[in-house]
């Protein structure tokens, strides 16, 4: 408790380390398109994806998270013993319970402290980051791991073109630290805004496996156990909702699109990324994208793309960075960070 800021001191949250991990197995367009009778070059043209990574059968989501978190902690220069909380986003947990966050806490050797999962589909990382930001600002913790980890390959129907071509596995993490507000004025996490509209719950889902339709031996071979997505309506809503949400966020904080150095968005597919850039009037050069080699890694896609942008030297100190995501629920979220 002694390391925490006194409650009367104004504090804000800053990302001080990033990390990511993609499994070793590379899955080409030729492999996923073969059963669908689609030319591999068509997949690239329609999605912007050339390859994706799939986890080894021995790996669970917590294993991917361990690697991403270790890299984030190394980047931040901290040991697991100084992590006070873990907030984890996933739609592919190791098991129904206990939480994947608790399994991760044990594997990393972090001390006892809050560790919990949340599920907000592809928007999960920004939902989790907003929880960490709130805990830091309220003085509950001074250092928190935020991680998104997904193994989507195990819920894919290889004969479903809407999903089989898009999804990959991976994990991304950040270390969030408390700082006195006066230390670096106008720096760190400036704002995070999270949204949901349950009326669109059926646009992307896995119907079976919950309390309404429990998984049984009889249901394993039924279609409801695999990921299903209505791509067209989801595409249109993603562009519409995120375009407006990003504009609203920038207006709220009194900055313009010209002030934005980088846009790190959910890597759903290349067409959504380019469409959003066009709607916003931003050059594609400001988009930070790894979709060509990682595919759609669901909630892990934003922290994976962020880590690559940081490690490549693209994002630099004082850059204004916009984060955005959209996913099932439907959910969407935005964030504004002064690096």
Coordinates of C-alpha atoms in Angstrom, one line a residue:
X1 CA 0.0 0.0 0.0
X2 CA 2.9 2.4 0.6
X3 CA 3.6 2.8 -3.1
X4 CA 0.2 4.1 -3.9
X5 CA -0.5 7.8 -4.3
X6 CA -2.3 9.7 -1.5
X7 CA -5.9 10.1 -2.5
X8 CA -5.7 13.9 -2.4
X9 CA -3.1 13.9 -5.2
X10 CA -4.5 14.1 -8.7
X11 CA -3.3 11.2 -10.7
X12 CA -3.7 9.9 -14.2
X13 CA -2.9 6.6 -16.0
X14 CA -0.2 6.1 -18.5
X15 CA 0.8 3.1 -20.7
X16 CA 4.4 2.4 -19.9
X17 CA 5.0 -0.9 -21.6
X18 CA 3.5 -2.9 -24.5
X19 CA 3.8 -6.5 -25.5
X20 CA 2.3 -9.0 -27.9
X21 CA 2.5 -12.6 -28.9
X22 CA 1.4 -14.5 -32.0
X23 CA 1.6 -18.3 -32.1
X24 CA 4.2 -20.0 -34.2
X25 CA 2.0 -21.7 -36.7
X26 CA 1.4 -19.6 -39.9
X27 CA -1.8 -20.3 -41.7
X28 CA -1.8 -19.1 -45.3
X29 CA -4.8 -18.0 -47.4
X30 CA -4.3 -21.1 -49.5
X31 CA -4.9 -23.3 -46.5
X32 CA -8.1 -21.6 -45.3
X33 CA -9.5 -20.9 -48.8
X34 CA -9.0 -24.4 -50.2
X35 CA -12.1 -26.0 -48.7
X36 CA -14.2 -23.0 -49.9
X37 CA -13.0 -23.1 -53.5
X38 CA -11.8 -19.5 -53.2
X39 CA -8.6 -18.2 -54.8
X40 CA -6.0 -17.2 -52.2
X41 CA -5.5 -13.8 -53.9
X42 CA -9.2 -13.1 -53.6
X43 CA -8.9 -13.5 -49.9
X44 CA -6.2 -10.9 -49.8
X45 CA -8.1 -8.5 -52.0
X46 CA -11.3 -8.8 -50.0
X47 CA -9.9 -8.8 -46.4
X48 CA -6.3 -7.4 -46.6
X49 CA -5.1 -10.6 -44.9
X50 CA -2.3 -12.6 -46.3
X51 CA -1.8 -15.0 -43.3
X52 CA -2.9 -15.5 -39.7
X53 CA -1.5 -17.4 -36.8
X54 CA -3.2 -20.3 -35.0
X55 CA -2.3 -21.7 -31.6
X56 CA -0.8 -25.1 -31.1
X57 CA -3.2 -27.7 -29.6
X58 CA -1.1 -27.6 -26.4
X59 CA -1.8 -23.8 -26.0
X60 CA -4.7 -22.2 -24.2
X61 CA -5.5 -18.5 -24.1
X62 CA -3.7 -18.0 -20.8
X63 CA -0.5 -19.3 -22.4
X64 CA -0.6 -16.7 -25.1
X65 CA -1.3 -14.1 -22.5
X66 CA 1.7 -15.1 -20.4
X67 CA 4.0 -14.3 -23.4
X68 CA 2.4 -11.0 -24.2
X69 CA 2.5 -9.9 -20.5
X70 CA 6.1 -10.8 -20.0
X71 CA 7.1 -8.7 -23.0
X72 CA 5.0 -5.8 -21.7
X73 CA 6.5 -6.0 -18.3
X74 CA 10.0 -6.2 -19.8
X75 CA 9.3 -3.1 -21.8
X76 CA 8.0 -1.3 -18.7
X77 CA 11.0 -2.5 -16.7
X78 CA 8.9 -4.1 -13.9
X79 CA 8.8 -7.5 -12.2
X80 CA 5.6 -9.6 -11.8
X81 CA 5.8 -8.8 -8.0
X82 CA 4.9 -5.2 -8.7
X83 CA 1.7 -5.9 -10.6
X84 CA -1.2 -5.0 -8.4
X85 CA -4.1 -6.0 -10.7
X86 CA -4.9 -7.9 -13.9
X87 CA -7.8 -7.1 -16.1
X88 CA -8.2 -9.6 -19.0
X89 CA -10.4 -9.5 -22.1
X90 CA -11.3 -12.7 -23.8
X91 CA -14.1 -14.5 -25.6
X92 CA -12.1 -17.8 -25.6
X93 CA -11.3 -18.4 -21.9
X94 CA -9.3 -21.4 -20.8
X95 CA -12.4 -22.7 -19.1
X96 CA -15.8 -21.5 -17.8
X97 CA -14.3 -20.7 -14.4
X98 CA -12.1 -19.8 -12.7
X99 CA -11.2 -16.7 -14.7
X100 CA -8.4 -16.8 -17.2
X101 CA -7.0 -13.7 -15.3
X102 CA -6.6 -15.8 -12.2
X103 CA -4.8 -18.6 -14.2
X104 CA -2.6 -15.9 -15.7
X105 CA -1.8 -14.4 -12.3
X106 CA -0.6 -17.8 -11.0
X107 CA 1.5 -18.5 -14.1
X108 CA 3.2 -15.1 -14.0
X109 CA 3.8 -15.3 -10.2
X110 CA 2.0 -12.0 -9.5
X111 CA 1.0 -11.3 -5.9
X112 CA -2.6 -11.5 -4.7
X113 CA -4.6 -8.6 -6.0
X114 CA -7.7 -8.2 -8.2
X115 CA -7.7 -10.4 -11.3
X116 CA -10.7 -10.7 -13.5
X117 CA -12.0 -11.4 -17.0
X118 CA -14.4 -9.3 -19.0
X119 CA -16.2 -10.2 -22.2
X120 CA -17.0 -7.4 -24.7
X121 CA -16.1 -9.3 -27.9
X122 CA -13.6 -7.3 -30.1
X123 CA -14.1 -4.2 -28.0
X124 CA -12.8 -6.0 -24.9
X125 CA -9.4 -4.6 -24.7
X126 CA -10.6 -1.0 -24.6
X127 CA -13.3 -2.0 -22.0
X128 CA -10.5 -3.6 -19.9
X129 CA -8.3 -0.5 -20.3
X130 CA -11.1 1.7 -19.1
X131 CA -11.4 -0.5 -16.0
X132 CA -7.7 -0.2 -15.3
X133 CA -7.8 3.6 -15.9
X134 CA -10.7 3.9 -13.4
X135 CA -8.8 1.9 -10.8
X136 CA -5.7 4.0 -11.2
X137 CA -7.5 7.3 -11.1
X138 CA -9.4 6.3 -8.0
X139 CA -6.2 5.3 -6.2
X140 CA -7.0 1.6 -5.9
X141 CA -3.8 0.5 -7.7
X142 CA -0.7 2.1 -9.1
X143 CA 0.3 -0.6 -11.6
X144 CA -2.0 -2.8 -13.6
X145 CA -1.6 -5.4 -16.4
X146 CA -4.3 -5.1 -19.1
X147 CA -4.3 -8.0 -21.5
X148 CA -6.5 -9.4 -24.3
X149 CA -6.0 -12.9 -25.4
X150 CA -7.9 -15.0 -28.0
X151 CA -7.9 -18.4 -29.6
X152 CA -10.6 -18.0 -32.2
X153 CA -9.3 -20.8 -34.5
X154 CA -11.0 -23.5 -32.3
X155 CA -14.5 -22.0 -32.9
X156 CA -14.3 -21.7 -36.6
X157 CA -16.3 -23.6 -39.2
X158 CA -13.9 -24.2 -42.1
X159 CA -16.8 -24.1 -44.5
X160 CA -18.1 -20.7 -43.4
X161 CA -16.6 -18.0 -45.7
X162 CA -17.7 -15.2 -43.4
X163 CA -15.5 -16.3 -40.6
X164 CA -13.0 -19.0 -41.7
X165 CA -11.0 -16.5 -43.8
X166 CA -10.7 -13.8 -41.1
X167 CA -9.8 -15.0 -37.7
X168 CA -6.4 -15.7 -36.1
X169 CA -5.1 -16.2 -32.6
X170 CA -2.9 -13.9 -30.5
X171 CA -2.5 -11.8 -27.3
X172 CA -1.6 -8.2 -26.6
X173 CA -0.9 -6.5 -23.3
X174 CA 0.0 -3.2 -21.7
X175 CA 1.3 -2.0 -18.3
X176 CA -0.7 0.9 -17.0
X177 CA 0.9 3.0 -14.3
X178 CA -0.3 5.8 -12.1
X179 CA 1.4 9.2 -12.4
X180 CA 0.9 12.5 -10.7
X181 CA -1.1 14.7 -13.1
X182 CA 1.6 17.4 -12.9
X183 CA 4.4 15.2 -13.9
X184 CA 3.7 15.3 -17.7
X185 CA 0.8 17.7 -18.3
X186 CA -1.8 16.5 -20.9
X187 CA -0.1 13.1 -21.1
X188 CA -1.1 9.5 -20.7
X189 CA -4.7 8.2 -21.2
X190 CA -6.8 11.3 -21.8
X191 CA -10.1 9.5 -22.2
X192 CA -11.8 6.2 -22.9
X193 CA -15.4 5.8 -24.0
X194 CA -17.2 2.5 -24.1
X195 CA -20.6 1.7 -25.7
X196 CA -23.0 -1.1 -26.4
X197 CA -26.3 -1.7 -28.2
X198 CA -27.8 -5.0 -27.3
X199 CA -30.3 -4.9 -30.2
X200 CA -27.5 -6.1 -32.4
X201 CA -26.6 -9.1 -30.4
X202 CA -27.2 -11.6 -33.2
X203 CA -24.8 -10.1 -35.7
X204 CA -21.8 -12.1 -34.4
X205 CA -22.1 -14.9 -31.8
X206 CA -21.6 -18.5 -30.7
X207 CA -25.1 -19.5 -29.6
X208 CA -24.4 -22.6 -27.7
X209 CA -22.3 -23.3 -24.6
X210 CA -24.0 -21.0 -22.2
X211 CA -26.8 -21.4 -19.7
X212 CA -29.5 -21.1 -22.3
X213 CA -28.1 -23.9 -24.5
X214 CA -25.5 -25.8 -22.5
X215 CA -22.8 -27.7 -24.3
X216 CA -23.6 -31.4 -24.3
X217 CA -22.3 -34.4 -26.2
X218 CA -25.4 -34.1 -28.4
X219 CA -24.7 -30.4 -29.3
X220 CA -21.0 -30.7 -30.2
X221 CA -21.8 -31.5 -33.9
X222 CA -24.5 -28.8 -34.3
X223 CA -23.8 -25.5 -36.1
X224 CA -24.5 -23.4 -33.0
X225 CA -21.1 -24.4 -31.4
X226 CA -19.1 -22.4 -34.0
X227 CA -18.7 -18.7 -34.6
X228 CA -21.3 -17.1 -36.8
X229 CA -21.3 -13.6 -38.3
X230 CA -23.5 -11.5 -40.5
X231 CA -20.6 -9.8 -42.2
X232 CA -22.5 -7.1 -44.3
X233 CA -24.6 -5.5 -41.5
X234 CA -21.7 -5.7 -39.1
X235 CA -19.4 -4.0 -41.6
X236 CA -21.8 -1.1 -42.1
X237 CA -22.5 -0.6 -38.4
X238 CA -18.8 -0.8 -37.6
X239 CA -17.9 2.0 -40.0
X240 CA -20.9 4.1 -38.9
X241 CA -20.5 3.8 -35.2
X242 CA -16.8 4.1 -35.0
X243 CA -16.7 7.1 -37.4
X244 CA -19.1 9.0 -35.2
X245 CA -17.6 7.8 -31.9
X246 CA -14.1 9.0 -32.9
X247 CA -15.4 12.4 -34.0
X248 CA -17.3 12.8 -30.7
X249 CA -14.2 11.9 -28.7
X250 CA -12.0 14.3 -30.5
X251 CA -14.6 17.1 -30.1
X252 CA -14.9 16.3 -26.4
X253 CA -11.2 16.8 -25.8
X254 CA -10.9 19.8 -28.1
X255 CA -8.6 18.3 -30.7
X256 CA -8.9 17.8 -34.5
X257 CA -8.2 15.0 -36.9
X258 CA -5.1 17.0 -38.0
X259 CA -3.7 16.7 -34.5
X260 CA -3.9 12.9 -34.6
X261 CA -0.6 11.2 -35.4
X262 CA -1.8 7.6 -35.4
X263 CA -5.1 5.6 -35.5
X264 CA -5.0 2.1 -34.0
X265 CA -8.2 0.3 -34.8
X266 CA -9.6 -3.2 -34.3
X267 CA -8.1 -5.2 -37.1
X268 CA -11.4 -6.7 -38.4
X269 CA -10.5 -6.6 -42.1
X270 CA -8.7 -4.3 -44.4
X271 CA -11.8 -2.9 -46.0
X272 CA -13.2 -1.7 -42.7
X273 CA -9.9 0.0 -41.9
X274 CA -9.6 1.8 -45.2
X275 CA -13.3 2.8 -45.2
X276 CA -13.0 4.3 -41.7
X277 CA -9.9 6.3 -42.7
X278 CA -11.8 7.6 -45.8
X279 CA -14.9 8.5 -43.7
X280 CA -12.7 10.4 -41.2
X281 CA -10.6 12.0 -43.9
X282 CA -7.4 10.6 -42.6
X283 CA -4.6 9.4 -44.8
X284 CA -4.1 5.6 -44.7
X285 CA -0.5 6.3 -43.7
X286 CA -1.8 7.2 -40.2
X287 CA -3.4 3.8 -39.8
X288 CA -1.4 1.3 -37.7
X289 CA -2.2 -2.1 -39.1
X290 CA -0.9 -5.7 -38.7
X291 CA -3.9 -7.4 -40.3
X292 CA -1.9 -8.6 -43.3
X293 CA 0.1 -11.0 -41.2
X294 CA -2.1 -11.5 -38.1
X295 CA -5.7 -11.5 -39.3
X296 CA -8.5 -10.7 -37.0
X297 CA -7.5 -11.6 -33.5
X298 CA -10.7 -10.2 -31.9
X299 CA -10.1 -8.3 -28.7
X300 CA -6.3 -8.9 -29.0
X301 CA -6.0 -7.0 -32.3
X302 CA -5.8 -3.4 -30.8
X303 CA -3.0 -4.2 -28.3
X304 CA -1.2 -6.3 -30.9
X305 CA -1.2 -3.5 -33.4
X306 CA -0.3 -1.0 -30.7
X307 CA 2.7 -3.0 -29.7
X308 CA 4.0 -3.3 -33.2
X309 CA 3.6 0.4 -33.8
X310 CA 5.5 1.2 -30.5
X311 CA 8.3 -1.4 -31.1
X312 CA 8.8 -0.3 -34.7
X313 CA 9.4 3.3 -33.5
X314 CA 6.3 4.6 -35.3
X315 CA 4.6 5.9 -32.2
X316 CA 6.8 8.4 -30.3
X317 CA 6.6 10.4 -27.2
X318 CA 3.9 13.1 -27.3
X319 CA 2.2 11.6 -30.3
X320 CA -1.6 11.8 -30.1
X321 CA -3.0 8.3 -30.7
X322 CA -6.7 7.4 -31.2
X323 CA -7.8 3.8 -30.4
X324 CA -11.0 2.3 -31.7
X325 CA -12.8 -1.0 -31.7
X326 CA -16.1 -2.6 -32.6
X327 CA -17.5 -6.1 -31.9
X328 CA -20.3 -8.4 -30.9
X329 CA -22.9 -7.3 -28.5
X330 CA -22.8 -5.0 -30.3
X331 CA -20.1 -3.1 -28.5
X332 CA -17.7 -0.3 -29.6
X333 CA -15.2 1.8 -27.8
X334 CA -12.7 4.6 -28.4
X335 CA -9.7 6.0 -26.6
X336 CA -7.4 9.1 -26.8
X337 CA -3.8 8.9 -25.6
X338 CA -1.0 11.3 -25.5
X339 CA 2.0 9.0 -25.7

